[in-house]
Amino acid sequence: MSQKLNLGWLGAVAVAVTLSAGAQEKPADFTTQVPLSVTGDGPWYRLELPLAVQLSARQTDLSDVRVFNAAGDVQAYALAREAAKTDDNRTLTDVKWFPLYDAAGATGQAPSVRVQSNTNGTLVEVQPSSQLEAGEEELRGWLLDASAIKAPLRQLILDWTSERDGFQRFTIEASEDLQHWQSWGEGQVARLTFADERVEQHEIGLPGQSARYLRLLWSTPQSAPTLTSAQLVSVSPRSLPLPLVWSQPLAGSTGKAGEYTWQLPMDLSVERVQVELSQPNSLAPVTLWGRRDNSLPWQTLSSGLLYRLTQNGQDVVQNELQLPGQTVQQLKLTVDERGGGLGAEAPTVKFAVRATHLVFLARGPGPYTLALGNSTMKAANLPLSTLIPDYSAAKLATLGRAMVDGGAVVTPAVSTAPAASGIHWKKFGLWSVLLLSVLFLAAMAFSLLRKPSAKT
């Protein structure tokens, strides 16, 4: 009990110190002010910072972010950010797969099956629910047994054999009981030969949820391949990443043929890039490079095959590259023009970074204002466990919500710098604190000197 009280007392002291340190800061010290609206119960509110608002900051680590109340008082806050992702908490598991057969030419519903499993849910056998004559059966897809994986699923990796190269498209569904299925979107893999090189795409992203079984159903059953390997990547629930947030389209420039560059608004830990493919039937093997500024050499971030092809009257598109989350401010794309290139003008790109959540402790009258944009401000954010003494991930989800009022529209402050004054109040306050500290230490020393020495 006393330990909890001590933690609460220390948290209150930390909040008080933070508020005192920011007492002289005012909204006019920042180049951008954004009105906030709040819903739910306080006094803590959680805000997912829109990327357009984050880009108004002058410091990459968001040290210049503050929240003010209607009286202009700074609020205590914490930031939930995610560093560049690592593979430390990722687990790769080989899973069993079972074919799903149906009558040739059957359309509509998924094939009905009869399954046999052991006591822990592991599948032993999967058979069509009705007897199919030889030659009438058709492979519709595959059933994957993920019952041994208890963690959220982030990625599916397939390998297959097929009579011809090309694209393989299928729907992905998840279930806990093999009776009720939830859509997890669509997947696409590819195996192509380009300029005497083999280009393959094996990975499919999953939504980061748990499931005991996955069902893959091919869009065109006659082209469904024979699987030779199925693997699932799972992550610890504690390390499940924050969602990605995407930028608006960013224009680029071109130098020599097949080379395009883009300048990001600031240093960012980019995890994905989407390249606009405006022309149908585009095919481009590419390499993406990055660096922080002109004085540094380019470093390879990713490579792959981008395409927009028409098959059976539908566009098949792969325009996204996955990056390692390295901090960059400049991007360069080099294109193998044997595929026709991407045109003389640089395509626009969108980039994605992990979301940033801000939690603040509402004090004083609303409405509240988010302020950003000051290159000289020092960081003032607290750890979440200090801002919220009984903090837990479950409690975080129950906090009130704060939102940027009016979308992601930002309002420039009236003044970008504090008004000049004959008295420098910040310096005066700091010198006062230092002087009081010196006087306090002198009083302690004088008190100790006056104590009678211990008798021997």
Short mmCIF file of C-alpha atoms in Angstrom, two decimals:
data_model
loop_
_atom_site.label_atom_id
_atom_site.label_comp_id
_atom_site.label_asym_id
_atom_site.label_seq_id
_atom_site.Cartn_x
_atom_site.Cartn_y
_atom_site.Cartn_z
CA MET A 1 0.00 0.00 0.00
CA SER A 2 2.76 2.42 0.94
CA GLN A 3 4.56 1.62 -2.31
CA LYS A 4 1.46 2.56 -4.32
CA LEU A 5 1.13 5.78 -2.36
CA ASN A 6 4.78 6.56 -2.98
CA LEU A 7 4.35 5.92 -6.72
CA GLY A 8 1.29 8.15 -6.81
CA TRP A 9 3.14 10.86 -4.86
CA LEU A 10 6.13 10.63 -7.18
CA GLY A 11 3.82 10.84 -10.19
CA ALA A 12 2.12 13.94 -8.77
CA VAL A 13 5.50 15.52 -8.09
CA ALA A 14 6.67 14.75 -11.66
CA VAL A 15 3.49 16.27 -13.11
CA ALA A 16 3.91 19.35 -10.92
CA VAL A 17 7.55 19.75 -11.95
CA THR A 18 6.59 19.44 -15.63
CA LEU A 19 3.85 22.05 -15.32
CA SER A 20 6.23 24.36 -13.46
CA ALA A 21 8.92 23.93 -16.13
CA GLY A 22 6.42 24.86 -18.85
CA ALA A 23 4.71 27.63 -16.90
CA GLN A 24 6.36 30.34 -19.01
CA GLU A 25 5.48 28.69 -22.35
CA LYS A 26 2.59 30.23 -24.25
CA PRO A 27 0.76 29.25 -27.45
CA ALA A 28 2.29 32.23 -29.24
CA ASP A 29 5.72 30.59 -28.86
CA PHE A 30 4.73 28.02 -31.52
CA THR A 31 4.24 28.42 -35.26
CA THR A 32 1.17 26.16 -35.41
CA GLN A 33 -1.91 25.90 -33.21
CA VAL A 34 -4.60 23.24 -33.66
CA PRO A 35 -7.94 23.31 -31.77
CA LEU A 36 -8.93 20.06 -30.08
CA SER A 37 -12.33 18.61 -29.21
CA VAL A 38 -12.72 16.00 -26.45
CA THR A 39 -15.27 13.25 -25.81
CA GLY A 40 -15.65 10.70 -23.04
CA ASP A 41 -14.59 10.79 -19.42
CA GLY A 42 -11.45 12.64 -18.34
CA PRO A 43 -9.27 13.79 -16.88
CA TRP A 44 -6.96 11.95 -19.32
CA TYR A 45 -7.53 12.19 -23.06
CA ARG A 46 -5.84 10.29 -25.87
CA LEU A 47 -5.14 11.91 -29.26
CA GLU A 48 -3.88 10.15 -32.39
CA LEU A 49 -1.76 12.80 -34.03
CA PRO A 50 -2.62 13.16 -37.75
CA LEU A 51 0.48 12.98 -39.90
CA ALA A 52 -0.30 16.37 -41.47
CA VAL A 53 -0.19 17.89 -37.98
CA GLN A 54 3.01 16.05 -36.97
CA LEU A 55 4.76 17.50 -40.01
CA SER A 56 4.22 20.98 -38.54
CA ALA A 57 6.71 20.17 -35.77
CA ARG A 58 10.21 21.62 -36.01
CA GLN A 59 11.84 18.72 -34.16
CA THR A 60 11.84 15.13 -35.37
CA ASP A 61 11.30 13.68 -31.88
CA LEU A 62 8.29 16.00 -31.33
CA SER A 63 10.00 17.78 -28.43
CA ASP A 64 8.15 20.93 -29.48
CA VAL A 65 4.64 19.53 -28.95
CA ARG A 66 2.49 21.06 -26.19
CA VAL A 67 -1.17 21.16 -25.12
CA PHE A 68 -2.70 24.32 -23.63
CA ASN A 69 -6.06 25.01 -22.00
CA ALA A 70 -8.27 28.03 -22.68
CA ALA A 71 -6.33 30.11 -20.14
CA GLY A 72 -3.04 29.39 -21.93
CA ASP A 73 -1.76 27.00 -19.24
CA VAL A 74 0.39 24.09 -20.41
CA GLN A 75 -0.94 20.57 -19.74
CA ALA A 76 1.06 17.54 -18.59
CA TYR A 77 1.30 14.97 -21.40
CA ALA A 78 2.94 11.75 -22.60
CA LEU A 79 3.78 10.44 -26.07
CA ALA A 80 3.28 6.88 -27.24
CA ARG A 81 5.65 6.47 -30.16
CA GLU A 82 7.25 3.48 -31.80
CA ALA A 83 10.87 3.20 -32.84
CA ALA A 84 11.91 1.49 -36.06
CA LYS A 85 10.57 -2.03 -35.96
CA THR A 86 12.78 -5.00 -35.16
CA ASP A 87 12.33 -8.72 -35.62
CA ASP A 88 13.04 -9.52 -31.95
CA ASN A 89 9.41 -10.35 -31.15
CA ARG A 90 8.51 -11.95 -34.48
CA THR A 91 8.02 -15.73 -34.64
CA LEU A 92 7.99 -17.70 -37.90
CA THR A 93 5.91 -20.90 -37.74
CA ASP A 94 5.42 -23.59 -40.39
CA VAL A 95 1.75 -24.60 -40.51
CA LYS A 96 -0.14 -27.49 -42.07
CA TRP A 97 -2.34 -26.87 -45.10
CA PHE A 98 -5.26 -28.90 -46.47
CA PRO A 99 -6.77 -28.66 -49.98
CA LEU A 100 -10.36 -27.49 -50.40
CA TYR A 101 -12.14 -29.25 -53.27
CA ASP A 102 -15.51 -28.53 -54.80
CA ALA A 103 -17.46 -29.66 -57.85
CA ALA A 104 -16.03 -28.27 -61.08
CA GLY A 105 -17.76 -25.08 -62.10
CA ALA A 106 -19.25 -24.48 -58.64
CA THR A 107 -19.56 -20.81 -57.82
CA GLY A 108 -20.73 -18.68 -54.96
CA GLN A 109 -20.32 -20.18 -51.51
CA ALA A 110 -17.11 -21.66 -50.16
CA PRO A 111 -16.78 -25.42 -50.49
CA SER A 112 -18.41 -27.41 -47.70
CA VAL A 113 -15.97 -29.70 -45.89
CA ARG A 114 -15.93 -32.42 -43.26
CA VAL A 115 -13.05 -32.07 -40.77
CA GLN A 116 -11.45 -34.26 -38.17
CA SER A 117 -9.38 -32.74 -35.36
CA ASN A 118 -7.84 -33.86 -32.09
CA THR A 119 -8.70 -32.56 -28.62
CA ASN A 120 -6.57 -29.39 -28.86
CA GLY A 121 -8.12 -28.33 -32.18
CA THR A 122 -5.29 -29.42 -34.47
CA LEU A 123 -6.66 -30.56 -37.82
CA VAL A 124 -6.01 -34.14 -38.80
CA GLU A 125 -8.08 -34.50 -41.96
CA VAL A 126 -10.21 -32.29 -44.24
CA GLN A 127 -12.54 -33.86 -46.81
CA PRO A 128 -15.39 -32.56 -49.02
CA SER A 129 -18.73 -32.92 -47.23
CA SER A 130 -20.17 -34.82 -50.23
CA GLN A 131 -18.59 -37.44 -52.42
CA LEU A 132 -17.15 -36.05 -55.66
CA GLU A 133 -16.66 -38.19 -58.71
CA ALA A 134 -13.16 -38.50 -60.11
CA GLY A 135 -12.55 -35.75 -62.64
CA GLU A 136 -15.38 -33.61 -61.29
CA GLU A 137 -13.47 -32.18 -58.36
CA GLU A 138 -11.72 -28.84 -58.62
CA LEU A 139 -9.19 -27.27 -56.25
CA ARG A 140 -10.78 -24.08 -54.86
CA GLY A 141 -8.22 -23.15 -52.23
CA TRP A 142 -6.49 -24.16 -49.03
CA LEU A 143 -7.25 -24.40 -45.31
CA LEU A 144 -4.37 -23.47 -42.96
CA ASP A 145 -4.19 -24.75 -39.40
CA ALA A 146 -2.91 -21.98 -37.10
CA SER A 147 -4.34 -23.48 -33.90
CA ALA A 148 -0.87 -23.86 -32.35
CA ILE A 149 -0.20 -20.08 -32.64
CA LYS A 150 -1.66 -18.01 -29.81
CA ALA A 151 -0.21 -14.62 -30.82
CA PRO A 152 -1.61 -12.12 -33.36
CA LEU A 153 -0.80 -12.97 -37.00
CA ARG A 154 1.08 -10.33 -39.01
CA GLN A 155 2.20 -12.03 -42.24
CA LEU A 156 1.55 -15.07 -44.43
CA ILE A 157 4.37 -16.54 -46.55
CA LEU A 158 3.52 -19.03 -49.29
CA ASP A 159 5.45 -21.13 -51.75
CA TRP A 160 3.84 -23.11 -54.56
CA THR A 161 4.21 -25.00 -57.80
CA SER A 162 2.28 -24.01 -60.89
CA GLU A 163 2.29 -24.92 -64.54
CA ARG A 164 2.73 -21.30 -65.58
CA ASP A 165 4.11 -18.07 -64.24
CA GLY A 166 1.88 -15.19 -63.30
CA PHE A 167 -0.18 -13.75 -60.48
CA GLN A 168 -2.15 -15.66 -57.89
CA ARG A 169 -5.05 -13.77 -56.24
CA PHE A 170 -7.23 -15.10 -53.43
CA THR A 171 -9.44 -14.04 -50.55
CA ILE A 172 -8.37 -14.57 -46.94
CA GLU A 173 -10.83 -15.54 -44.20
CA ALA A 174 -10.26 -16.34 -40.52
CA SER A 175 -12.18 -18.51 -38.08
CA GLU A 176 -12.06 -19.85 -34.55
CA ASP A 177 -14.48 -22.76 -35.03
CA LEU A 178 -14.52 -23.55 -38.79
CA GLN A 179 -18.18 -22.46 -38.82
CA HIS A 180 -18.06 -18.67 -38.66
CA TRP A 181 -15.66 -16.86 -40.97
CA GLN A 182 -14.41 -13.27 -40.95
CA SER A 183 -12.97 -11.60 -44.05
CA TRP A 184 -9.31 -10.55 -43.78
CA GLY A 185 -9.20 -9.01 -47.24
CA GLU A 186 -7.36 -10.27 -50.30
CA GLY A 187 -3.90 -11.66 -50.93
CA GLN A 188 -1.70 -11.69 -53.99
CA VAL A 189 1.48 -13.58 -54.81
CA ALA A 190 3.42 -13.62 -58.06
CA ARG A 191 6.13 -15.47 -59.91
CA LEU A 192 7.44 -13.84 -63.08
CA THR A 193 10.43 -14.02 -65.39
CA PHE A 194 11.73 -10.60 -66.40
CA ALA A 195 14.87 -9.91 -68.44
CA ASP A 196 16.29 -13.37 -67.65
CA GLU A 197 15.68 -12.78 -63.95
CA ARG A 198 13.19 -14.48 -61.64
CA VAL A 199 10.90 -12.06 -59.77
CA GLU A 200 8.83 -13.56 -56.95
CA GLN A 201 6.43 -12.19 -54.37
CA HIS A 202 5.65 -14.58 -51.51
CA GLU A 203 4.55 -12.39 -48.57
CA ILE A 204 1.02 -11.24 -47.73
CA GLY A 205 0.26 -8.85 -44.87
CA LEU A 206 -2.27 -9.86 -42.21
CA PRO A 207 -4.21 -7.52 -39.87
CA GLY A 208 -2.49 -8.43 -36.59
CA GLN A 209 -5.35 -10.45 -35.11
CA SER A 210 -5.47 -13.97 -33.71
CA ALA A 211 -7.19 -16.86 -35.48
CA ARG A 212 -7.11 -20.64 -35.24
CA TYR A 213 -7.76 -21.27 -38.93
CA LEU A 214 -7.27 -19.39 -42.21
CA ARG A 215 -9.09 -20.13 -45.46
CA LEU A 216 -7.60 -19.10 -48.81
CA LEU A 217 -10.01 -19.20 -51.79
CA TRP A 218 -8.68 -18.48 -55.29
CA SER A 219 -10.49 -15.92 -57.44
CA THR A 220 -10.10 -18.20 -60.47
CA PRO A 221 -10.09 -21.80 -59.18
CA GLN A 222 -8.67 -23.19 -62.43
CA SER A 223 -5.42 -21.32 -61.70
CA ALA A 224 -5.12 -22.28 -58.02
CA PRO A 225 -1.57 -23.56 -57.47
CA THR A 226 -0.36 -26.47 -55.40
CA LEU A 227 1.14 -25.21 -52.14
CA THR A 228 4.54 -26.52 -51.10
CA SER A 229 5.02 -24.36 -48.00
CA ALA A 230 2.90 -22.17 -45.71
CA GLN A 231 4.35 -20.07 -42.90
CA LEU A 232 2.82 -17.53 -40.53
CA VAL A 233 4.62 -14.66 -38.81
CA SER A 234 3.20 -13.81 -35.38
CA VAL A 235 4.15 -11.17 -32.84
CA SER A 236 3.80 -10.82 -29.10
CA PRO A 237 0.59 -8.93 -28.17
CA ARG A 238 2.70 -6.52 -26.11
CA SER A 239 4.78 -5.61 -29.15
CA LEU A 240 1.89 -5.32 -31.59
CA PRO A 241 2.76 -2.17 -33.53
CA LEU A 242 0.67 0.96 -33.75
CA PRO A 243 -1.19 1.35 -37.05
CA LEU A 244 0.39 3.00 -40.06
CA VAL A 245 -0.61 6.51 -41.09
CA TRP A 246 -0.22 7.61 -44.71
CA SER A 247 0.87 10.94 -46.11
CA GLN A 248 -0.73 12.95 -48.86
CA PRO A 249 0.78 12.46 -52.38
CA LEU A 250 4.28 13.92 -52.59
CA ALA A 251 5.65 15.31 -55.86
CA GLY A 252 9.17 14.42 -56.93
CA SER A 253 11.78 15.35 -59.48
CA THR A 254 13.77 13.48 -62.07
CA GLY A 255 17.40 13.72 -63.12
CA LYS A 256 18.65 11.14 -65.54
CA ALA A 257 16.39 8.59 -67.20
CA GLY A 258 14.92 6.02 -64.83
CA GLU A 259 15.86 7.91 -61.66
CA TYR A 260 13.43 9.87 -59.46
CA THR A 261 13.91 11.65 -56.12
CA TRP A 262 11.63 13.02 -53.40
CA GLN A 263 12.29 15.35 -50.46
CA LEU A 264 10.32 14.51 -47.29
CA PRO A 265 9.11 17.35 -45.05
CA MET A 266 11.38 16.23 -42.19
CA ASP A 267 13.38 13.24 -40.93
CA LEU A 268 10.92 10.34 -40.70
CA SER A 269 11.07 6.62 -39.93
CA VAL A 270 9.36 5.48 -43.11
CA GLU A 271 8.00 1.91 -43.20
CA ARG A 272 6.17 1.79 -46.53
CA VAL A 273 6.10 3.71 -49.80
CA GLN A 274 3.38 3.68 -52.46
CA VAL A 275 4.36 4.73 -55.98
CA GLU A 276 1.68 6.08 -58.30
CA LEU A 277 1.32 3.91 -61.42
CA SER A 278 -0.84 6.11 -63.61
CA GLN A 279 -0.38 4.18 -66.86
CA PRO A 280 -2.04 0.76 -67.36
CA ASN A 281 0.23 -2.17 -68.18
CA SER A 282 3.23 -0.71 -66.34
CA LEU A 283 5.97 -3.12 -65.24
CA ALA A 284 9.01 -1.80 -63.40
CA PRO A 285 11.71 -3.60 -61.38
CA VAL A 286 12.89 -0.93 -58.93
CA THR A 287 15.34 -0.19 -56.13
CA LEU A 288 14.53 2.39 -53.45
CA TRP A 289 17.31 4.33 -51.74
CA GLY A 290 17.30 6.74 -48.81
CA ARG A 291 19.44 9.18 -46.87
CA ARG A 292 19.05 11.99 -44.33
CA ASP A 293 20.73 14.81 -46.27
CA ASN A 294 22.87 15.62 -49.29
CA SER A 295 26.15 15.10 -47.42
CA LEU A 296 25.48 11.38 -46.86
CA PRO A 297 25.69 8.50 -49.34
CA TRP A 298 22.53 6.77 -50.54
CA GLN A 299 21.64 3.51 -48.78
CA THR A 300 19.48 0.73 -50.23
CA LEU A 301 16.13 0.50 -48.43
CA SER A 302 14.11 -1.92 -50.58
CA SER A 303 13.74 -3.45 -54.02
CA GLY A 304 10.95 -5.18 -55.87
CA LEU A 305 8.69 -5.32 -58.88
CA LEU A 306 6.01 -2.65 -59.31
CA TYR A 307 3.23 -3.35 -61.79
CA ARG A 308 -0.23 -2.39 -62.96
CA LEU A 309 -1.46 -5.00 -65.40
CA THR A 310 -4.89 -5.82 -66.81
CA GLN A 311 -5.97 -9.44 -66.47
CA ASN A 312 -9.48 -10.73 -67.19
CA GLY A 313 -10.74 -7.15 -67.34
CA GLN A 314 -9.35 -6.24 -63.91
CA ASP A 315 -6.31 -4.23 -62.86
CA VAL A 316 -3.73 -6.23 -60.92
CA VAL A 317 -1.67 -3.69 -58.97
CA GLN A 318 1.47 -3.95 -56.86
CA ASN A 319 2.70 -0.42 -56.15
CA GLU A 320 3.96 -0.71 -52.57
CA LEU A 321 7.44 -1.25 -51.12
CA GLN A 322 8.09 -2.28 -47.54
CA LEU A 323 10.97 -0.50 -45.77
CA PRO A 324 12.94 -1.29 -42.58
CA GLY A 325 11.79 1.86 -40.74
CA GLN A 326 15.10 3.69 -41.17
CA THR A 327 15.03 7.47 -40.58
CA VAL A 328 15.39 9.35 -43.87
CA GLN A 329 14.48 12.69 -45.41
CA GLN A 330 15.32 11.95 -49.05
CA LEU A 331 14.18 9.05 -51.24
CA LYS A 332 15.47 7.93 -54.65
CA LEU A 333 13.90 5.33 -56.93
CA THR A 334 15.92 3.72 -59.72
CA VAL A 335 13.98 1.84 -62.40
CA ASP A 336 15.09 -0.91 -64.77
CA GLU A 337 13.74 0.62 -67.98
CA ARG A 338 13.69 -2.67 -69.85
CA GLY A 339 10.14 -2.92 -68.53
CA GLY A 340 9.17 0.38 -70.14
CA GLY A 341 9.94 2.62 -67.17
CA LEU A 342 7.56 4.93 -65.33
CA GLY A 343 7.64 7.89 -67.71
CA ALA A 344 9.63 11.10 -68.04
CA GLU A 345 7.91 12.82 -65.10
CA ALA A 346 8.48 11.65 -61.54
CA PRO A 347 5.43 9.81 -60.17
CA THR A 348 3.91 10.98 -56.90
CA VAL A 349 4.50 8.83 -53.83
CA LYS A 350 2.80 8.34 -50.49
CA PHE A 351 4.80 7.29 -47.44
CA ALA A 352 3.64 5.63 -44.22
CA VAL A 353 4.96 5.95 -40.68
CA ARG A 354 3.73 4.49 -37.41
CA ALA A 355 1.02 6.45 -35.64
CA THR A 356 1.89 8.64 -32.65
CA HIS A 357 -0.53 8.91 -29.72
CA LEU A 358 -0.49 11.83 -27.28
CA VAL A 359 -2.14 11.52 -23.86
CA PHE A 360 -2.69 14.65 -21.78
CA LEU A 361 -4.04 15.35 -18.31
CA ALA A 362 -6.76 17.99 -18.67
CA ARG A 363 -6.42 20.77 -16.12
CA GLY A 364 -8.26 24.07 -16.14
CA PRO A 365 -10.95 25.27 -18.54
CA GLY A 366 -11.35 24.03 -22.10
CA PRO A 367 -11.27 24.14 -25.04
CA TYR A 368 -7.78 22.75 -25.46
CA THR A 369 -5.21 23.57 -28.12
CA LEU A 370 -2.37 21.53 -29.55
CA ALA A 371 0.70 23.64 -30.34
CA LEU A 372 3.72 22.66 -32.46
CA GLY A 373 6.63 24.31 -34.18
CA ASN A 374 9.52 25.66 -32.11
CA SER A 375 13.08 24.57 -32.81
CA THR A 376 14.40 25.67 -29.39
CA MET A 377 11.92 23.94 -27.06
CA LYS A 378 13.13 21.14 -24.80
CA ALA A 379 11.16 17.91 -24.42
CA ALA A 380 8.55 18.07 -21.65
CA ASN A 381 6.68 14.78 -22.07
CA LEU A 382 6.35 12.31 -19.18
CA PRO A 383 6.34 8.51 -19.28
CA LEU A 384 2.81 7.12 -19.52
CA SER A 385 3.27 5.28 -16.22
CA THR A 386 4.04 8.61 -14.53
CA LEU A 387 1.24 10.59 -16.14
CA ILE A 388 -1.25 7.81 -15.27
CA PRO A 389 -0.16 6.25 -11.91
CA ASP A 390 -2.15 3.00 -12.42
CA TYR A 391 -1.36 2.85 -16.13
CA SER A 392 -2.00 -0.32 -18.13
CA ALA A 393 -2.67 -1.07 -21.79
CA ALA A 394 -6.27 -1.92 -20.88
CA LYS A 395 -6.73 1.43 -19.11
CA LEU A 396 -5.27 3.30 -22.08
CA ALA A 397 -8.08 1.97 -24.27
CA THR A 398 -10.72 3.37 -21.87
CA LEU A 399 -9.44 6.95 -21.81
CA GLY A 400 -11.43 9.84 -23.25
CA ARG A 401 -10.69 10.73 -26.86
CA ALA A 402 -9.33 13.98 -28.21
CA MET A 403 -9.55 14.84 -31.89
CA VAL A 404 -8.24 17.58 -34.13
CA ASP A 405 -11.21 19.91 -34.52
CA GLY A 406 -12.11 20.29 -38.17
CA GLY A 407 -9.95 17.45 -39.52
CA ALA A 408 -6.23 18.03 -39.99
CA VAL A 409 -6.50 21.79 -40.57
CA VAL A 410 -3.77 23.70 -38.77
CA THR A 411 -3.94 27.32 -37.70
CA PRO A 412 -0.76 29.42 -37.77
CA ALA A 413 -0.14 31.28 -34.55
CA VAL A 414 -0.39 35.06 -34.56
CA SER A 415 3.21 35.40 -33.44
CA THR A 416 6.00 32.91 -34.00
CA ALA A 417 8.21 34.31 -31.22
CA PRO A 418 7.61 35.70 -27.75
CA ALA A 419 7.10 39.46 -27.65
CA ALA A 420 10.18 41.43 -26.74
CA SER A 421 10.21 42.72 -23.19
CA GLY A 422 12.52 44.79 -21.09
CA ILE A 423 12.49 42.02 -18.47
CA HIS A 424 13.48 38.49 -19.53
CA TRP A 425 11.06 36.64 -17.26
CA LYS A 426 12.33 33.13 -18.12
CA LYS A 427 15.91 34.03 -17.24
CA PHE A 428 14.71 35.84 -14.12
CA GLY A 429 12.76 32.76 -13.03
CA LEU A 430 15.70 30.41 -13.60
CA TRP A 431 18.09 32.64 -11.69
CA SER A 432 15.56 32.85 -8.86
CA VAL A 433 15.36 29.05 -8.64
CA LEU A 434 19.16 28.77 -8.64
CA LEU A 435 19.48 31.44 -5.95
CA LEU A 436 16.89 29.75 -3.73
CA SER A 437 18.71 26.41 -4.18
CA VAL A 438 22.01 27.98 -3.12
CA LEU A 439 20.36 29.58 -0.06
CA PHE A 440 18.77 26.25 0.87
CA LEU A 441 22.10 24.43 0.63
CA ALA A 442 23.80 27.16 2.68
CA ALA A 443 21.15 26.86 5.39
CA MET A 444 21.64 23.09 5.53
CA ALA A 445 25.41 23.49 5.80
CA PHE A 446 25.04 26.11 8.57
CA SER A 447 22.66 23.82 10.47
CA LEU A 448 25.09 20.91 10.28
CA LEU A 449 28.00 23.06 11.44
CA ARG A 450 26.04 24.22 14.48
CA LYS A 451 25.33 20.65 15.64
CA PRO A 452 27.63 19.64 18.54
CA SER A 453 30.20 17.06 17.54
CA ALA A 454 29.66 13.54 18.86
CA LYS A 455 31.58 12.81 22.10
CA THR A 456 34.27 10.19 21.88
#
